[in-house]
PDB file of C-alpha atoms in Angstrom:
ATOM      1  CA  MET A   1     152.311  99.379 150.351  1.00 50.00           C
ATOM      2  CA  GLN A   2     149.237 100.867 148.707  1.00 56.00           C
ATOM      3  CA  ALA A   3     149.493 103.062 145.643  1.00 55.00           C
ATOM      4  CA  LYS A   4     147.868 106.451 146.068  1.00 61.00           C
ATOM      5  CA  PHE A   5     145.191 107.363 143.571  1.00 54.00           C
ATOM      6  CA  LYS A   6     145.811 110.712 141.941  1.00 60.00           C
ATOM      7  CA  GLY A   7     143.020 112.489 140.139  1.00 59.00           C
ATOM      8  CA  VAL A   8     139.272 112.649 140.353  1.00 64.00           C
ATOM      9  CA  GLU A   9     137.330 109.426 140.442  1.00 66.00           C
ATOM     10  CA  HIS A  10     134.087 109.604 138.455  1.00 72.00           C
ATOM     11  CA  THR A  11     131.542 107.398 140.202  1.00 74.00           C
ATOM     12  CA  PRO A  12     127.770 107.544 140.566  1.00 74.00           C
ATOM     13  CA  ALA A  13     128.191 107.587 144.354  1.00 76.00           C
ATOM     14  CA  PRO A  14     126.739 110.633 146.114  1.00 77.00           C
ATOM     15  CA  HIS A  15     129.060 113.477 147.066  1.00 80.00           C
ATOM     16  CA  PRO A  16     128.427 117.096 148.128  1.00 82.00           C
ATOM     17  CA  ALA A  17     128.683 118.692 144.660  1.00 81.00           C
ATOM     18  CA  ARG A  18     126.245 116.194 143.198  1.00 84.00           C
ATOM     19  CA  GLY A  19     123.860 116.844 146.104  1.00 87.00           C
ATOM     20  CA  ILE A  20     123.944 120.610 145.497  1.00 91.00           C
ATOM     21  CA  TYR A  21     123.308 120.208 141.757  1.00 91.00           C
ATOM     22  CA  GLY A  22     120.508 117.751 142.495  1.00 90.00           C
ATOM     23  CA  PHE A  23     118.840 120.127 144.942  1.00 93.00           C
ATOM     24  CA  ILE A  24     119.026 123.029 142.472  1.00 95.00           C
ATOM     25  CA  PHE A  25     117.613 120.856 139.660  1.00 95.00           C
ATOM     26  CA  PHE A  26     114.802 119.618 141.930  1.00 96.00           C
ATOM     27  CA  THR A  27     113.955 123.182 143.019  1.00 97.00           C
ATOM     28  CA  PHE A  28     113.935 124.415 139.397  1.00 97.00           C
ATOM     29  CA  CYS A  29     111.640 121.548 138.307  1.00 96.00           C
ATOM     30  CA  ALA A  30     109.249 122.177 141.216  1.00 97.00           C
ATOM     31  CA  ILE A  31     109.045 125.916 140.439  1.00 97.00           C
ATOM     32  CA  PHE A  32     108.551 125.207 136.720  1.00 94.00           C
ATOM     33  CA  LEU A  33     105.753 122.693 137.440  1.00 94.00           C
ATOM     34  CA  VAL A  34     103.932 125.118 139.774  1.00 95.00           C
ATOM     35  CA  THR A  35     104.275 127.960 137.229  1.00 91.00           C
ATOM     36  CA  TYR A  36     103.058 125.713 134.413  1.00 90.00           C
ATOM     37  CA  GLY A  37     100.088 124.573 136.518  1.00 91.00           C
ATOM     38  CA  LEU A  38      99.150 128.162 137.394  1.00 90.00           C
ATOM     39  CA  TRP A  39      99.436 129.186 133.740  1.00 88.00           C
ATOM     40  CA  ILE A  40      96.951 126.464 132.821  1.00 88.00           C
ATOM     41  CA  VAL A  41      94.465 127.192 135.645  1.00 91.00           C
ATOM     42  CA  ILE A  42      94.390 131.011 135.727  1.00 89.00           C
ATOM     43  CA  PRO A  43      91.720 132.461 133.377  1.00 89.00           C
ATOM     44  CA  GLN A  44      92.905 134.327 130.266  1.00 86.00           C
ATOM     45  CA  ASP A  45      91.054 137.530 131.302  1.00 89.00           C
ATOM     46  CA  LEU A  46      93.170 137.767 134.456  1.00 89.00           C
ATOM     47  CA  ILE A  47      96.371 137.023 132.542  1.00 86.00           C
ATOM     48  CA  ASP A  48      95.586 139.855 130.090  1.00 86.00           C
ATOM     49  CA  THR A  49      95.734 142.394 132.980  1.00 89.00           C
ATOM     50  CA  TRP A  50      99.376 141.527 133.773  1.00 86.00           C
ATOM     51  CA  PRO A  51     102.155 143.769 132.467  1.00 90.00           C
ATOM     52  CA  TYR A  52     104.000 140.670 131.177  1.00 86.00           C
ATOM     53  CA  GLN A  53     102.026 138.574 128.709  1.00 85.00           C
ATOM     54  CA  PRO A  54     102.868 134.858 128.785  1.00 84.00           C
ATOM     55  CA  PRO A  55     102.378 132.766 125.655  1.00 85.00           C
ATOM     56  CA  GLN A  56      98.869 131.733 124.613  1.00 85.00           C
ATOM     57  CA  LYS A  57      97.087 128.833 126.314  1.00 86.00           C
ATOM     58  CA  TYR A  58      97.424 126.884 123.068  1.00 89.00           C
ATOM     59  CA  TRP A  59     101.046 126.234 123.980  1.00 88.00           C
ATOM     60  CA  THR A  60     100.086 124.471 127.251  1.00 86.00           C
ATOM     61  CA  ALA A  61      99.002 121.513 125.147  1.00 89.00           C
ATOM     62  CA  ALA A  62     101.202 122.033 122.072  1.00 93.00           C
ATOM     63  CA  VAL A  63     104.581 121.940 123.844  1.00 90.00           C
ATOM     64  CA  PRO A  64     104.055 118.606 125.679  1.00 91.00           C
ATOM     65  CA  ILE A  65     102.594 117.055 122.516  1.00 96.00           C
ATOM     66  CA  PHE A  66     105.577 118.325 120.533  1.00 96.00           C
ATOM     67  CA  PHE A  67     108.041 116.754 123.004  1.00 96.00           C
ATOM     68  CA  CYS A  68     106.137 113.452 123.050  1.00 96.00           C
ATOM     69  CA  THR A  69     106.105 113.353 119.241  1.00 97.00           C
ATOM     70  CA  ALA A  70     109.794 114.224 119.058  1.00 96.00           C
ATOM     71  CA  PHE A  71     110.617 111.487 121.571  1.00 96.00           C
ATOM     72  CA  PHE A  72     108.507 108.966 119.634  1.00 96.00           C
ATOM     73  CA  LEU A  73     110.226 109.834 116.343  1.00 95.00           C
ATOM     74  CA  PHE A  74     113.650 109.673 117.916  1.00 95.00           C
ATOM     75  CA  ALA A  75     113.052 106.413 119.788  1.00 95.00           C
ATOM     76  CA  PHE A  76     111.407 104.501 116.948  1.00 95.00           C
ATOM     77  CA  PHE A  77     112.959 105.951 113.790  1.00 94.00           C
ATOM     78  CA  ILE A  78     116.058 108.092 114.255  1.00 93.00           C
ATOM     79  CA  TYR A  79     117.861 106.014 116.907  1.00 92.00           C
ATOM     80  CA  PRO A  80     117.419 102.670 115.081  1.00 91.00           C
ATOM     81  CA  SER A  81     118.367 104.354 111.788  1.00 91.00           C
ATOM     82  CA  LEU A  82     121.608 105.587 113.320  1.00 90.00           C
ATOM     83  CA  HIS A  83     122.390 102.026 114.395  1.00 86.00           C
ATOM     84  CA  LEU A  84     121.621 100.738 110.906  1.00 85.00           C
ATOM     85  CA  LEU A  85     123.974 103.328 109.427  1.00 86.00           C
ATOM     86  CA  HIS A  86     126.673 102.211 111.858  1.00 82.00           C
ATOM     87  CA  ASP A  87     126.318  98.522 110.942  1.00 78.00           C
ATOM     88  CA  GLY A  88     128.109  97.011 107.996  1.00 74.00           C
ATOM     89  CA  LYS A  89     126.563  95.491 104.906  1.00 78.00           C
ATOM     90  CA  ILE A  90     124.689  92.219 105.280  1.00 73.00           C
ATOM     91  CA  THR A  91     127.264  90.524 103.031  1.00 76.00           C
ATOM     92  CA  ASP A  92     130.114  91.669 105.256  1.00 76.00           C
ATOM     93  CA  ALA A  93     131.871  88.936 107.264  1.00 73.00           C
ATOM     94  CA  SER A  94     131.451  90.981 110.447  1.00 71.00           C
ATOM     95  CA  ALA A  95     127.702  90.274 110.275  1.00 73.00           C
ATOM     96  CA  VAL A  96     128.517  86.613 110.952  1.00 77.00           C
ATOM     97  CA  THR A  97     131.591  86.673 113.173  1.00 77.00           C
ATOM     98  CA  ASP A  98     133.873  89.087 114.987  1.00 78.00           C
ATOM     99  CA  ARG A  99     137.251  89.158 116.693  1.00 80.00           C
ATOM    100  CA  HIS A 100     135.806  87.720 119.914  1.00 79.00           C
ATOM    101  CA  ALA A 101     134.537  84.564 118.212  1.00 78.00           C
ATOM    102  CA  ILE A 102     135.940  81.231 119.336  1.00 75.00           C
ATOM    103  CA  PRO A 103     136.423  79.223 116.137  1.00 74.00           C
ATOM    104  CA  THR A 104     135.735  75.535 115.904  1.00 69.00           C
ATOM    105  CA  THR A 105     138.987  73.746 116.682  1.00 64.00           C
ATOM    106  CA  ILE A 106     140.461  70.437 115.591  1.00 47.00           C
ATOM    107  CA  ALA A 107     139.340  68.982 118.925  1.00 44.00           C
ATOM    108  CA  THR A 108     135.768  69.962 118.139  1.00 55.00           C
ATOM    109  CA  GLN A 109     136.076  68.421 114.682  1.00 56.00           C
ATOM    110  CA  SER A 110     137.245  65.186 116.275  1.00 52.00           C
ATOM    111  CA  PHE A 111     134.359  65.496 118.743  1.00 55.00           C
ATOM    112  CA  ARG A 112     131.927  65.533 115.821  1.00 57.00           C
ATOM    113  CA  THR A 113     133.428  62.319 114.456  1.00 59.00           C
ATOM    114  CA  THR A 114     133.331  60.706 117.888  1.00 56.00           C
ATOM    115  CA  LEU A 115     129.774  61.908 118.450  1.00 56.00           C
ATOM    116  CA  LYS A 116     128.593  60.458 115.126  1.00 60.00           C
ATOM    117  CA  ILE A 117     130.075  57.082 116.047  1.00 56.00           C
ATOM    118  CA  LYS A 118     128.550  57.212 119.531  1.00 55.00           C
ATOM    119  CA  GLN A 119     125.169  58.323 118.155  1.00 56.00           C
ATOM    120  CA  ASN A 120     125.114  55.397 115.749  1.00 57.00           C
ATOM    121  CA  THR A 121     125.997  53.110 118.637  1.00 56.00           C
ATOM    122  CA  LEU A 122     123.297  54.695 120.813  1.00 53.00           C
ATOM    123  CA  GLN A 123     120.673  54.376 118.095  1.00 56.00           C
ATOM    124  CA  GLY A 124     121.457  50.693 117.647  1.00 53.00           C
ATOM    125  CA  PHE A 125     121.614  50.231 121.409  1.00 50.00           C
ATOM    126  CA  SER A 126     118.338  52.055 122.029  1.00 50.00           C
ATOM    127  CA  MET A 127     116.548  49.743 119.666  1.00 48.00           C
ATOM    128  CA  LYS A 128     117.538  46.813 121.864  1.00 49.00           C
ATOM    129  CA  ILE A 129     116.430  48.300 125.173  1.00 48.00           C
ATOM    130  CA  ASN A 130     113.851  50.789 126.324  1.00 49.00           C
ATOM    131  CA  LYS A 131     115.353  54.231 127.145  1.00 48.00           C
ATOM    132  CA  SER A 132     113.089  54.692 130.131  1.00 50.00           C
ATOM    133  CA  SER A 133     114.344  51.527 131.813  1.00 52.00           C
ATOM    134  CA  GLN A 134     117.045  51.857 134.452  1.00 51.00           C
ATOM    135  CA  ASP A 135     119.589  49.664 132.659  1.00 55.00           C
ATOM    136  CA  SER A 136     123.069  50.609 133.891  1.00 62.00           C
ATOM    137  CA  SER A 137     124.729  49.750 130.556  1.00 65.00           C
ATOM    138  CA  PHE A 138     122.605  52.365 128.754  1.00 61.00           C
ATOM    139  CA  ASP A 139     123.459  55.018 131.382  1.00 66.00           C
ATOM    140  CA  GLU A 140     127.153  54.191 131.116  1.00 69.00           C
ATOM    141  CA  LEU A 141     127.039  54.512 127.346  1.00 65.00           C
ATOM    142  CA  VAL A 142     125.358  57.922 127.602  1.00 64.00           C
ATOM    143  CA  ARG A 143     127.958  59.126 130.134  1.00 70.00           C
ATOM    144  CA  LYS A 144     130.809  58.224 127.767  1.00 68.00           C
ATOM    145  CA  ILE A 145     129.725  60.857 125.223  1.00 65.00           C
ATOM    146  CA  PRO A 146     132.110  63.776 125.729  1.00 67.00           C
ATOM    147  CA  ILE A 147     130.988  67.362 126.269  1.00 69.00           C
ATOM    148  CA  PRO A 148     132.503  69.616 123.583  1.00 66.00           C
ATOM    149  CA  SER A 149     134.556  72.680 124.449  1.00 70.00           C
ATOM    150  CA  ALA A 150     132.781  76.013 124.074  1.00 73.00           C
ATOM    151  CA  SER A 151     133.043  77.472 120.587  1.00 75.00           C
ATOM    152  CA  ASP A 152     130.973  79.315 118.024  1.00 78.00           C
ATOM    153  CA  ILE A 153     128.935  77.257 115.622  1.00 76.00           C
ATOM    154  CA  ASN A 154     130.226  77.396 112.070  1.00 76.00           C
ATOM    155  CA  ILE A 155     127.905  79.381 109.776  1.00 77.00           C
ATOM    156  CA  GLU A 156     127.983  76.556 107.214  1.00 77.00           C
ATOM    157  CA  ASP A 157     126.624  74.118 109.813  1.00 76.00           C
ATOM    158  CA  VAL A 158     123.894  76.559 110.796  1.00 76.00           C
ATOM    159  CA  SER A 159     122.890  77.035 107.168  1.00 77.00           C
ATOM    160  CA  LYS A 160     122.807  73.280 106.591  1.00 77.00           C
ATOM    161  CA  ILE A 161     120.605  72.721 109.624  1.00 75.00           C
ATOM    162  CA  LEU A 162     118.254  75.621 108.906  1.00 77.00           C
ATOM    163  CA  TYR A 163     117.919  75.456 105.137  1.00 78.00           C
ATOM    164  CA  LEU A 164     119.355  72.266 103.653  1.00 75.00           C
ATOM    165  CA  ASN A 165     117.127  69.860 105.585  1.00 65.00           C
ATOM    166  CA  ASP A 166     114.038  71.695 104.278  1.00 61.00           C
ATOM    167  CA  CYS A 167     115.372  71.467 100.720  1.00 59.00           C
ATOM    168  CA  PHE A 168     115.888  67.708 101.028  1.00 56.00           C
ATOM    169  CA  GLU A 169     112.423  67.250 102.516  1.00 60.00           C
ATOM    170  CA  LYS A 170     110.768  69.321  99.753  1.00 59.00           C
ATOM    171  CA  PHE A 171     112.777  67.482  97.092  1.00 55.00           C
ATOM    172  CA  SER A 172     111.852  64.065  98.484  1.00 56.00           C
ATOM    173  CA  MET A 173     108.177  65.042  98.759  1.00 58.00           C
ATOM    174  CA  ASN A 174     108.081  66.133  95.102  1.00 59.00           C
ATOM    175  CA  ASN A 175     109.605  62.858  93.865  1.00 56.00           C
TER     176      ASN A 175
END
């Protein structure tokens, strides 16, 4: 038994009301474009004879330039500034993690220990044989390394990788 949907469904699919509004908007835009084009092309002497005086020709260039400038300011300054106001401080914990983050688990911690042991074994093993050779024992050893479960990288680990290695290299170069 299917449940009946009550209420109006808001979808982007075409329906008669949207078609009517679209036709009216298209017609208005076409009339406005033709009027704007005629206003630009008709000489000012002829326009001065009309009982209704449209704005000066200066505005044919000023209005589009104004809208382009306003769009540029909004797109490159105001909109990003609103996002910056919405964001928290850089020292806030939400800049690093959020409620959707998958923390590193005990299984991942044990994976790190296992991986370190396997890497040491691989390094010693790779010294004995050439990696490019098709030795089945090397391939078997590589296949035994487990794939970790998906999780977010701890910020401390990221900082150590990005910044601490450089500090050690600079310190060792100075000594």
